[in-house]
C-alpha positions as a LaTeX table, in Angstrom:
\begin{tabular}{lrrr}
\hline
Residue & $x$ (\AA) & $y$ (\AA) & $z$ (\AA) \\
\hline
Unk1 & 68.31 & 65.82 & 24.57 \\
Unk2 & 67.50 & 64.98 & 20.82 \\
Unk3 & 69.59 & 63.14 & 18.59 \\
Unk4 & 68.38 & 61.60 & 15.30 \\
Unk5 & 66.69 & 58.60 & 14.89 \\
Unk6 & 68.26 & 56.18 & 12.44 \\
Unk7 & 67.58 & 56.27 & 8.94 \\
Unk8 & 66.32 & 53.56 & 6.63 \\
Unk9 & 69.25 & 51.25 & 5.21 \\
Unk10 & 67.56 & 50.27 & 2.07 \\
Unk11 & 65.24 & 52.76 & 0.61 \\
Unk12 & 63.52 & 49.82 & $-0.28$ \\
Unk13 & 64.78 & 47.79 & $-3.04$ \\
Unk14 & 68.48 & 49.19 & $-0.78$ \\
Unk15 & 71.54 & 47.30 & $-1.70$ \\
Unk16 & 69.04 & 46.38 & $-3.91$ \\
Unk17 & 69.20 & 45.08 & $-5.22$ \\
Unk18 & 71.30 & 45.70 & $-4.11$ \\
Unk19 & 70.43 & 45.78 & $-4.80$ \\
Unk20 & 72.19 & 47.09 & $-5.22$ \\
Unk21 & 70.18 & 46.17 & $-6.33$ \\
Unk22 & 69.74 & 48.63 & $-6.14$ \\
Unk23 & 68.38 & 47.36 & $-4.27$ \\
Unk24 & 70.30 & 48.57 & $-1.64$ \\
Unk25 & 66.63 & 48.50 & $-2.17$ \\
Unk26 & 65.46 & 50.89 & $-0.73$ \\
Unk27 & 63.20 & 55.05 & 0.47 \\
Unk28 & 65.49 & 56.75 & 4.07 \\
Unk29 & 64.20 & 59.30 & 6.79 \\
Unk30 & 65.99 & 60.22 & 9.06 \\
Unk31 & 63.70 & 61.05 & 12.08 \\
Unk32 & 64.50 & 62.13 & 16.20 \\
Unk33 & 63.99 & 60.75 & 18.78 \\
Unk34 & 65.29 & 60.82 & 22.52 \\
Unk35 & 68.35 & 58.23 & 22.63 \\
Unk36 & 68.27 & 55.79 & 25.88 \\
Unk37 & 71.74 & 57.25 & 26.15 \\
Unk38 & 73.04 & 60.18 & 24.39 \\
Unk39 & 76.58 & 60.19 & 24.84 \\
Unk40 & 76.12 & 55.54 & 23.36 \\
Unk41 & 73.84 & 57.28 & 20.58 \\
Unk42 & 73.80 & 55.35 & 16.69 \\
Unk43 & 72.27 & 56.47 & 13.55 \\
Unk44 & 71.09 & 54.63 & 10.68 \\
Unk45 & 71.80 & 55.02 & 7.34 \\
Unk46 & 70.03 & 55.02 & 4.12 \\
Unk47 & 70.22 & 52.80 & 1.43 \\
Unk48 & 72.62 & 52.88 & $-1.10$ \\
Unk49 & 68.38 & 47.72 & $-5.43$ \\
Unk50 & 73.09 & 48.69 & $-17.92$ \\
Unk51 & 74.42 & 51.73 & $-21.15$ \\
Unk52 & 76.09 & 52.76 & $-24.75$ \\
Unk53 & 79.34 & 50.81 & $-25.70$ \\
Unk54 & 80.99 & 52.30 & $-21.68$ \\
Unk55 & 78.14 & 54.44 & $-21.23$ \\
Unk56 & 77.65 & 55.33 & $-17.62$ \\
Unk57 & 73.49 & 54.60 & $-17.00$ \\
Unk58 & 74.35 & 51.12 & $-17.98$ \\
Unk59 & 76.03 & 50.98 & $-13.92$ \\
Unk60 & 72.56 & 51.41 & $-12.39$ \\
Unk61 & 69.76 & 50.07 & $-13.63$ \\
Unk62 & 66.44 & 50.64 & $-11.23$ \\
Unk63 & 66.76 & 46.83 & $-9.97$ \\
Unk64 & 69.99 & 47.42 & $-8.70$ \\
Unk65 & 70.51 & 49.64 & $-4.96$ \\
Unk66 & 73.86 & 49.61 & $-4.84$ \\
Unk67 & 74.27 & 52.65 & $-2.74$ \\
Unk68 & 74.52 & 53.84 & 1.72 \\
Unk69 & 74.11 & 57.10 & 2.92 \\
Unk70 & 73.08 & 59.25 & 5.68 \\
Unk71 & 71.59 & 61.95 & 6.72 \\
Unk72 & 73.80 & 64.52 & 7.91 \\
Unk73 & 73.62 & 66.68 & 11.71 \\
Unk74 & 72.15 & 69.88 & 10.90 \\
Unk75 & 72.53 & 72.90 & 13.86 \\
Unk76 & 68.49 & 72.57 & 13.77 \\
Unk77 & 68.52 & 69.51 & 15.10 \\
Unk78 & 67.68 & 70.40 & 18.17 \\
Unk79 & 65.01 & 73.34 & 17.61 \\
Unk80 & 62.09 & 73.10 & 20.21 \\
Unk81 & 60.27 & 74.19 & 17.02 \\
Unk82 & 61.07 & 72.01 & 14.16 \\
Unk83 & 57.28 & 70.40 & 12.46 \\
Unk84 & 59.51 & 68.22 & 10.13 \\
Unk85 & 62.21 & 65.81 & 10.22 \\
Unk86 & 65.39 & 68.15 & 9.57 \\
Unk87 & 66.64 & 69.36 & 6.11 \\
Unk88 & 69.69 & 67.27 & 4.80 \\
Unk89 & 71.44 & 66.69 & 1.32 \\
Unk90 & 74.25 & 63.43 & 0.65 \\
Unk91 & 76.08 & 61.90 & $-2.24$ \\
Unk92 & 77.78 & 59.20 & $-2.74$ \\
Unk93 & 80.36 & 57.68 & $-5.76$ \\
Unk94 & 82.10 & 54.43 & $-5.58$ \\
Unk95 & 82.93 & 52.04 & $-8.26$ \\
Unk96 & 80.01 & 48.49 & $-8.84$ \\
Unk97 & 80.90 & 45.19 & $-10.51$ \\
Unk98 & 77.97 & 43.83 & $-12.04$ \\
Unk99 & 76.59 & 41.22 & $-14.65$ \\
Unk100 & 76.67 & 43.03 & $-18.57$ \\
Unk101 & 73.16 & 42.10 & $-18.22$ \\
Unk102 & 70.53 & 40.88 & $-15.87$ \\
Unk103 & 71.88 & 37.23 & $-16.97$ \\
Unk104 & 75.41 & 37.63 & $-18.46$ \\
Unk105 & 78.37 & 35.43 & $-16.86$ \\
Unk106 & 80.75 & 38.93 & $-17.32$ \\
Unk107 & 80.75 & 41.54 & $-14.78$ \\
Unk108 & 82.25 & 45.27 & $-15.92$ \\
Unk109 & 83.52 & 47.20 & $-13.35$ \\
Unk110 & 81.68 & 50.65 & $-13.75$ \\
Unk111 & 81.66 & 54.37 & $-11.37$ \\
Unk112 & 78.41 & 54.82 & $-9.29$ \\
Unk113 & 77.43 & 57.80 & $-7.52$ \\
Unk114 & 74.15 & 58.42 & $-5.86$ \\
Unk115 & 72.48 & 61.40 & $-4.68$ \\
Unk116 & 69.44 & 62.22 & $-1.68$ \\
Unk117 & 67.71 & 64.29 & 0.92 \\
Unk118 & 65.05 & 65.69 & 2.46 \\
Unk119 & 63.51 & 69.35 & 2.85 \\
Unk120 & 60.08 & 70.27 & 4.70 \\
Unk121 & 59.67 & 66.67 & 5.28 \\
Unk122 & 59.68 & 66.33 & 1.56 \\
Unk123 & 62.16 & 63.24 & 0.76 \\
Unk124 & 63.78 & 62.12 & $-2.99$ \\
Unk125 & 66.41 & 60.13 & $-4.01$ \\
Unk126 & 68.18 & 58.60 & $-7.13$ \\
Unk127 & 67.70 & 54.55 & $-7.07$ \\
Unk128 & 69.71 & 53.75 & $-9.84$ \\
Unk129 & 69.25 & 54.70 & $-12.53$ \\
Unk130 & 65.57 & 56.25 & $-11.06$ \\
Unk131 & 64.84 & 59.32 & $-9.37$ \\
Unk132 & 62.14 & 59.47 & $-6.80$ \\
Unk133 & 59.74 & 61.56 & $-4.95$ \\
Unk134 & 58.03 & 61.10 & $-1.42$ \\
Unk135 & 54.85 & 62.65 & $-1.25$ \\
Unk136 & 54.56 & 62.22 & 2.56 \\
Unk137 & 55.81 & 64.65 & 4.72 \\
Unk138 & 57.80 & 63.12 & 7.55 \\
Unk139 & 57.17 & 65.05 & 11.26 \\
Unk140 & 60.09 & 65.15 & 13.70 \\
Unk141 & 60.28 & 62.20 & 16.41 \\
Unk142 & 57.54 & 59.48 & 14.34 \\
Unk143 & 58.57 & 56.04 & 14.40 \\
Unk144 & 56.15 & 54.95 & 11.99 \\
Unk145 & 56.37 & 56.43 & 8.36 \\
Unk146 & 54.45 & 56.34 & 5.46 \\
Unk147 & 55.77 & 56.77 & 1.62 \\
Unk148 & 54.31 & 57.56 & $-1.43$ \\
Unk149 & 55.73 & 58.77 & $-4.56$ \\
Unk150 & 55.82 & 59.29 & $-7.78$ \\
Unk151 & 59.33 & 57.86 & $-10.24$ \\
Unk152 & 60.63 & 58.07 & $-13.26$ \\
Unk153 & 63.55 & 55.18 & $-14.53$ \\
Unk154 & 65.56 & 54.39 & $-17.43$ \\
Unk155 & 66.24 & 50.87 & $-18.24$ \\
Unk156 & 68.79 & 50.17 & $-20.28$ \\
Unk157 & 69.77 & 46.57 & $-19.72$ \\
Unk158 & 71.49 & 45.28 & $-23.25$ \\
Unk159 & 71.55 & 49.04 & $-24.64$ \\
Unk160 & 75.40 & 48.75 & $-24.32$ \\
Unk161 & 78.39 & 46.29 & $-26.12$ \\
Unk162 & 77.41 & 42.82 & $-24.63$ \\
Unk163 & 81.40 & 40.71 & $-25.10$ \\
Unk164 & 79.36 & 36.72 & $-26.30$ \\
Unk165 & 79.36 & 37.66 & $-29.52$ \\
Unk166 & 75.89 & 35.11 & $-29.84$ \\
Unk167 & 74.52 & 37.82 & $-27.98$ \\
Unk168 & 75.57 & 40.67 & $-29.48$ \\
Unk169 & 74.65 & 38.92 & $-32.79$ \\
Unk170 & 70.94 & 39.33 & $-31.29$ \\
Unk171 & 70.99 & 43.44 & $-31.52$ \\
Unk172 & 70.89 & 45.95 & $-28.40$ \\
Unk173 & 68.15 & 46.63 & $-26.80$ \\
Unk174 & 66.87 & 50.70 & $-27.20$ \\
Unk175 & 66.71 & 52.60 & $-23.99$ \\
Unk176 & 63.19 & 52.40 & $-22.22$ \\
Unk177 & 62.02 & 55.13 & $-20.21$ \\
Unk178 & 59.73 & 53.54 & $-17.17$ \\
Unk179 & 56.73 & 55.82 & $-14.91$ \\
Unk180 & 55.57 & 54.72 & $-11.67$ \\
Unk181 & 55.00 & 54.74 & $-8.35$ \\
Unk182 & 56.28 & 53.37 & $-4.63$ \\
Unk183 & 54.48 & 53.40 & $-1.58$ \\
Unk184 & 55.74 & 51.56 & 1.68 \\
Unk185 & 56.27 & 51.84 & 5.44 \\
Unk186 & 59.05 & 51.75 & 7.56 \\
Unk187 & 59.53 & 51.37 & 11.50 \\
Unk188 & 62.43 & 52.19 & 13.86 \\
Unk189 & 62.87 & 51.17 & 17.35 \\
Unk190 & 62.15 & 47.14 & 16.21 \\
Unk191 & 64.11 & 44.25 & 18.05 \\
Unk192 & 67.96 & 45.70 & 18.91 \\
Unk193 & 67.31 & 49.12 & 20.20 \\
Unk194 & 65.33 & 52.05 & 19.76 \\
Unk195 & 67.07 & 52.62 & 16.14 \\
Unk196 & 67.23 & 49.51 & 14.08 \\
Unk197 & 64.76 & 49.44 & 11.52 \\
Unk198 & 62.41 & 47.18 & 9.39 \\
Unk199 & 60.75 & 48.21 & 6.38 \\
Unk200 & 58.46 & 47.25 & 3.56 \\
Unk201 & 58.62 & 48.27 & $-0.38$ \\
Unk202 & 56.35 & 48.23 & $-3.68$ \\
Unk203 & 56.92 & 50.00 & $-6.45$ \\
Unk204 & 55.25 & 49.79 & $-9.81$ \\
Unk205 & 56.73 & 50.95 & $-12.88$ \\
Unk206 & 54.68 & 50.58 & $-16.53$ \\
Unk207 & 57.33 & 51.92 & $-20.00$ \\
Unk208 & 56.00 & 54.34 & $-21.53$ \\
Unk209 & 58.36 & 54.71 & $-23.88$ \\
Unk210 & 57.49 & 52.43 & $-26.71$ \\
Unk211 & 60.20 & 49.61 & $-25.75$ \\
Unk212 & 59.19 & 46.72 & $-24.63$ \\
Unk213 & 55.28 & 48.19 & $-23.78$ \\
Unk214 & 55.29 & 46.13 & $-20.58$ \\
Unk215 & 55.68 & 46.96 & $-16.46$ \\
Unk216 & 57.39 & 45.80 & $-13.58$ \\
Unk217 & 57.02 & 45.60 & $-9.99$ \\
Unk218 & 59.61 & 45.04 & $-6.91$ \\
Unk219 & 58.12 & 43.80 & $-3.12$ \\
Unk220 & 61.51 & 44.36 & $-1.10$ \\
Unk221 & 61.92 & 44.17 & 2.91 \\
Unk222 & 64.86 & 45.31 & 4.49 \\
Unk223 & 66.16 & 45.67 & 7.71 \\
Unk224 & 69.49 & 47.20 & 9.56 \\
Unk225 & 70.67 & 48.41 & 12.64 \\
Unk226 & 73.92 & 50.31 & 14.31 \\
Unk227 & 76.67 & 48.37 & 15.20 \\
Unk228 & 77.52 & 51.88 & 16.96 \\
Unk229 & 77.88 & 55.50 & 16.29 \\
Unk230 & 80.13 & 54.37 & 13.07 \\
Unk231 & 78.54 & 51.24 & 12.27 \\
Unk232 & 76.40 & 50.18 & 10.18 \\
Unk233 & 74.97 & 47.21 & 8.42 \\
Unk234 & 71.57 & 46.25 & 6.41 \\
Unk235 & 70.15 & 43.21 & 4.72 \\
Unk236 & 67.53 & 43.37 & 2.40 \\
Unk237 & 65.16 & 40.88 & 0.07 \\
Unk238 & 62.93 & 41.59 & $-3.05$ \\
Unk239 & 61.43 & 40.10 & $-5.64$ \\
Unk240 & 61.08 & 41.71 & $-8.81$ \\
Unk241 & 57.80 & 40.83 & $-11.76$ \\
Unk242 & 57.43 & 41.69 & $-15.14$ \\
Unk243 & 54.76 & 41.05 & $-17.16$ \\
Unk244 & 54.49 & 39.48 & $-21.02$ \\
Unk245 & 56.31 & 42.49 & $-23.07$ \\
Unk246 & 58.85 & 42.70 & $-20.67$ \\
Unk247 & 60.23 & 38.66 & $-21.03$ \\
Unk248 & 59.09 & 39.06 & $-24.56$ \\
Unk249 & 61.28 & 41.74 & $-25.29$ \\
Unk250 & 64.79 & 41.25 & $-23.21$ \\
Unk251 & 64.84 & 37.20 & $-22.87$ \\
Unk252 & 63.37 & 35.73 & $-25.97$ \\
Unk253 & 64.78 & 34.93 & $-29.22$ \\
Unk254 & 62.87 & 35.18 & $-32.54$ \\
Unk255 & 64.04 & 32.90 & $-35.97$ \\
Unk256 & 65.31 & 35.67 & $-37.46$ \\
Unk257 & 67.54 & 36.77 & $-34.38$ \\
Unk258 & 67.63 & 32.41 & $-33.59$ \\
Unk259 & 69.38 & 33.05 & $-37.39$ \\
Unk260 & 71.62 & 35.96 & $-36.73$ \\
Unk261 & 73.12 & 34.59 & $-32.89$ \\
Unk262 & 73.04 & 30.53 & $-33.41$ \\
Unk263 & 71.07 & 29.40 & $-30.97$ \\
Unk264 & 67.66 & 27.83 & $-30.19$ \\
Unk265 & 64.70 & 30.12 & $-30.26$ \\
Unk266 & 62.73 & 30.82 & $-27.41$ \\
Unk267 & 59.26 & 32.02 & $-26.64$ \\
Unk268 & 59.15 & 30.99 & $-22.69$ \\
Unk269 & 59.58 & 34.04 & $-21.19$ \\
Unk270 & 56.95 & 36.36 & $-22.81$ \\
Unk271 & 54.18 & 33.65 & $-22.38$ \\
Unk272 & 52.81 & 34.45 & $-19.50$ \\
Unk273 & 54.01 & 37.61 & $-16.53$ \\
Unk274 & 55.76 & 36.62 & $-13.35$ \\
Unk275 & 58.05 & 36.54 & $-11.31$ \\
Unk276 & 61.92 & 37.05 & $-12.47$ \\
Unk277 & 64.75 & 37.89 & $-10.40$ \\
Unk278 & 64.56 & 37.16 & $-6.65$ \\
Unk279 & 67.62 & 38.89 & $-4.44$ \\
Unk280 & 68.91 & 39.13 & $-1.42$ \\
Unk281 & 71.55 & 42.11 & $-0.07$ \\
Unk282 & 73.98 & 43.29 & 2.87 \\
Unk283 & 75.15 & 46.49 & 2.75 \\
Unk284 & 77.98 & 48.35 & 5.17 \\
Unk285 & 79.30 & 51.72 & 6.45 \\
Unk286 & 82.25 & 52.77 & 8.46 \\
Unk287 & 82.53 & 56.51 & 9.30 \\
Unk288 & 86.01 & 58.12 & 8.54 \\
Unk289 & 84.12 & 61.13 & 11.23 \\
Unk290 & 83.80 & 59.09 & 13.90 \\
Unk291 & 79.56 & 60.04 & 13.68 \\
Unk292 & 77.97 & 57.94 & 11.01 \\
Unk293 & 75.61 & 61.69 & 11.49 \\
Unk294 & 78.01 & 64.09 & 9.67 \\
Unk295 & 81.79 & 63.05 & 6.82 \\
Unk296 & 83.08 & 61.30 & 5.43 \\
Unk297 & 81.88 & 57.54 & 5.51 \\
Unk298 & 82.99 & 54.61 & 3.59 \\
Unk299 & 80.28 & 52.10 & 1.61 \\
Unk300 & 80.36 & 48.92 & 0.67 \\
Unk301 & 77.55 & 46.05 & 0.15 \\
Unk302 & 77.13 & 43.17 & $-2.09$ \\
Unk303 & 73.89 & 41.34 & $-3.55$ \\
Unk304 & 72.91 & 38.08 & $-4.79$ \\
Unk305 & 69.92 & 37.66 & $-7.42$ \\
Unk306 & 68.34 & 34.71 & $-8.82$ \\
Unk307 & 67.21 & 34.52 & $-12.32$ \\
Unk308 & 62.77 & 32.90 & $-12.18$ \\
Unk309 & 62.53 & 29.81 & $-14.72$ \\
Unk310 & 61.28 & 30.86 & $-17.96$ \\
Unk311 & 63.71 & 33.74 & $-17.84$ \\
Unk312 & 67.05 & 31.58 & $-16.71$ \\
Unk313 & 65.09 & 29.05 & $-19.18$ \\
Unk314 & 66.40 & 31.31 & $-21.83$ \\
Unk315 & 69.12 & 30.96 & $-24.34$ \\
Unk316 & 71.09 & 34.15 & $-23.25$ \\
Unk317 & 71.36 & 32.90 & $-20.04$ \\
Unk318 & 71.09 & 29.03 & $-20.22$ \\
Unk319 & 73.84 & 28.64 & $-22.68$ \\
Unk320 & 75.49 & 31.33 & $-23.09$ \\
Unk321 & 74.81 & 33.37 & $-19.90$ \\
Unk322 & 74.11 & 32.82 & $-15.71$ \\
Unk323 & 71.04 & 32.21 & $-13.66$ \\
Unk324 & 73.12 & 33.29 & $-10.34$ \\
Unk325 & 73.76 & 36.85 & $-10.53$ \\
Unk326 & 76.10 & 38.76 & $-8.55$ \\
Unk327 & 76.77 & 42.62 & $-7.64$ \\
Unk328 & 79.89 & 44.04 & $-5.65$ \\
Unk329 & 80.04 & 47.52 & $-4.78$ \\
Unk330 & 82.18 & 50.34 & $-2.73$ \\
Unk331 & 82.50 & 53.55 & $-2.13$ \\
Unk332 & 82.57 & 57.03 & $-0.42$ \\
Unk333 & 79.77 & 59.18 & 0.91 \\
Unk334 & 79.69 & 62.69 & 1.95 \\
Unk335 & 76.89 & 64.27 & 4.26 \\
Unk336 & 75.98 & 67.74 & 4.74 \\
\hline
\end{tabular}
């Protein structure tokens, strides 16, 4: 008898980011292999990688991968004629404790939502405030899965209310629309069992809305394993790289901004492209139904992020913020 092969923990990013993030971070695939012991088979989860005053769009920036979800067991799992990995849908809702902006020392509690699924071998998911589709169909039973597809993302950092009066005096940033691609590969059956998984992923995004007018890219590595049919844990690490325009728009302070806010003039973040943030995440899930493939699942995760030197030296971080960034999340998922 065949049981579903574990799904990827963080969909590269994740947590992403949290990863999150996002970044729990980040895209998972459900596959099937014959288990060594059908009575003890387990399924890995797929991961869960800023707004108006209370705008929910802030709650999931594309760098945050905070949700953990997995494919559900379905009636056609054992169909010998099935060519592609099985269809599934999963949704989750929960709460996040996240910095007010990247580099802030104040936290904010916000709602979080997540959706992922697969139809005829094509996977799709939300990852933070982005939506992605994997254009490489996944065949039933394959242990190595290549991924490639388009992404559209909304970057809402510093678009909403900021409690610090000096940062608020710099003015709000406008919502940036970014498009790009992701590519990656995952392999199942690595270290602990036939069900653990390691994955590599790279995301590249370009601003098409004329806000920061630059780009962002993030390579991520994830590892996850089921501890039983009911429990899953995963870890993730990523680096976010930014173009010059990104650093200039979000972290530099011009003379006019200095006068308005009282913060010193700074142009170090926008001088050249480079690493802007490093993240480490951990996530876990517990199946209330007793089976990670179906029913309700409790989710939880945490992410630590550290801003790169030129970004950490910005007055909005060094003077009134914090280069160390923490994100915590929890919620409830349902697979069908």
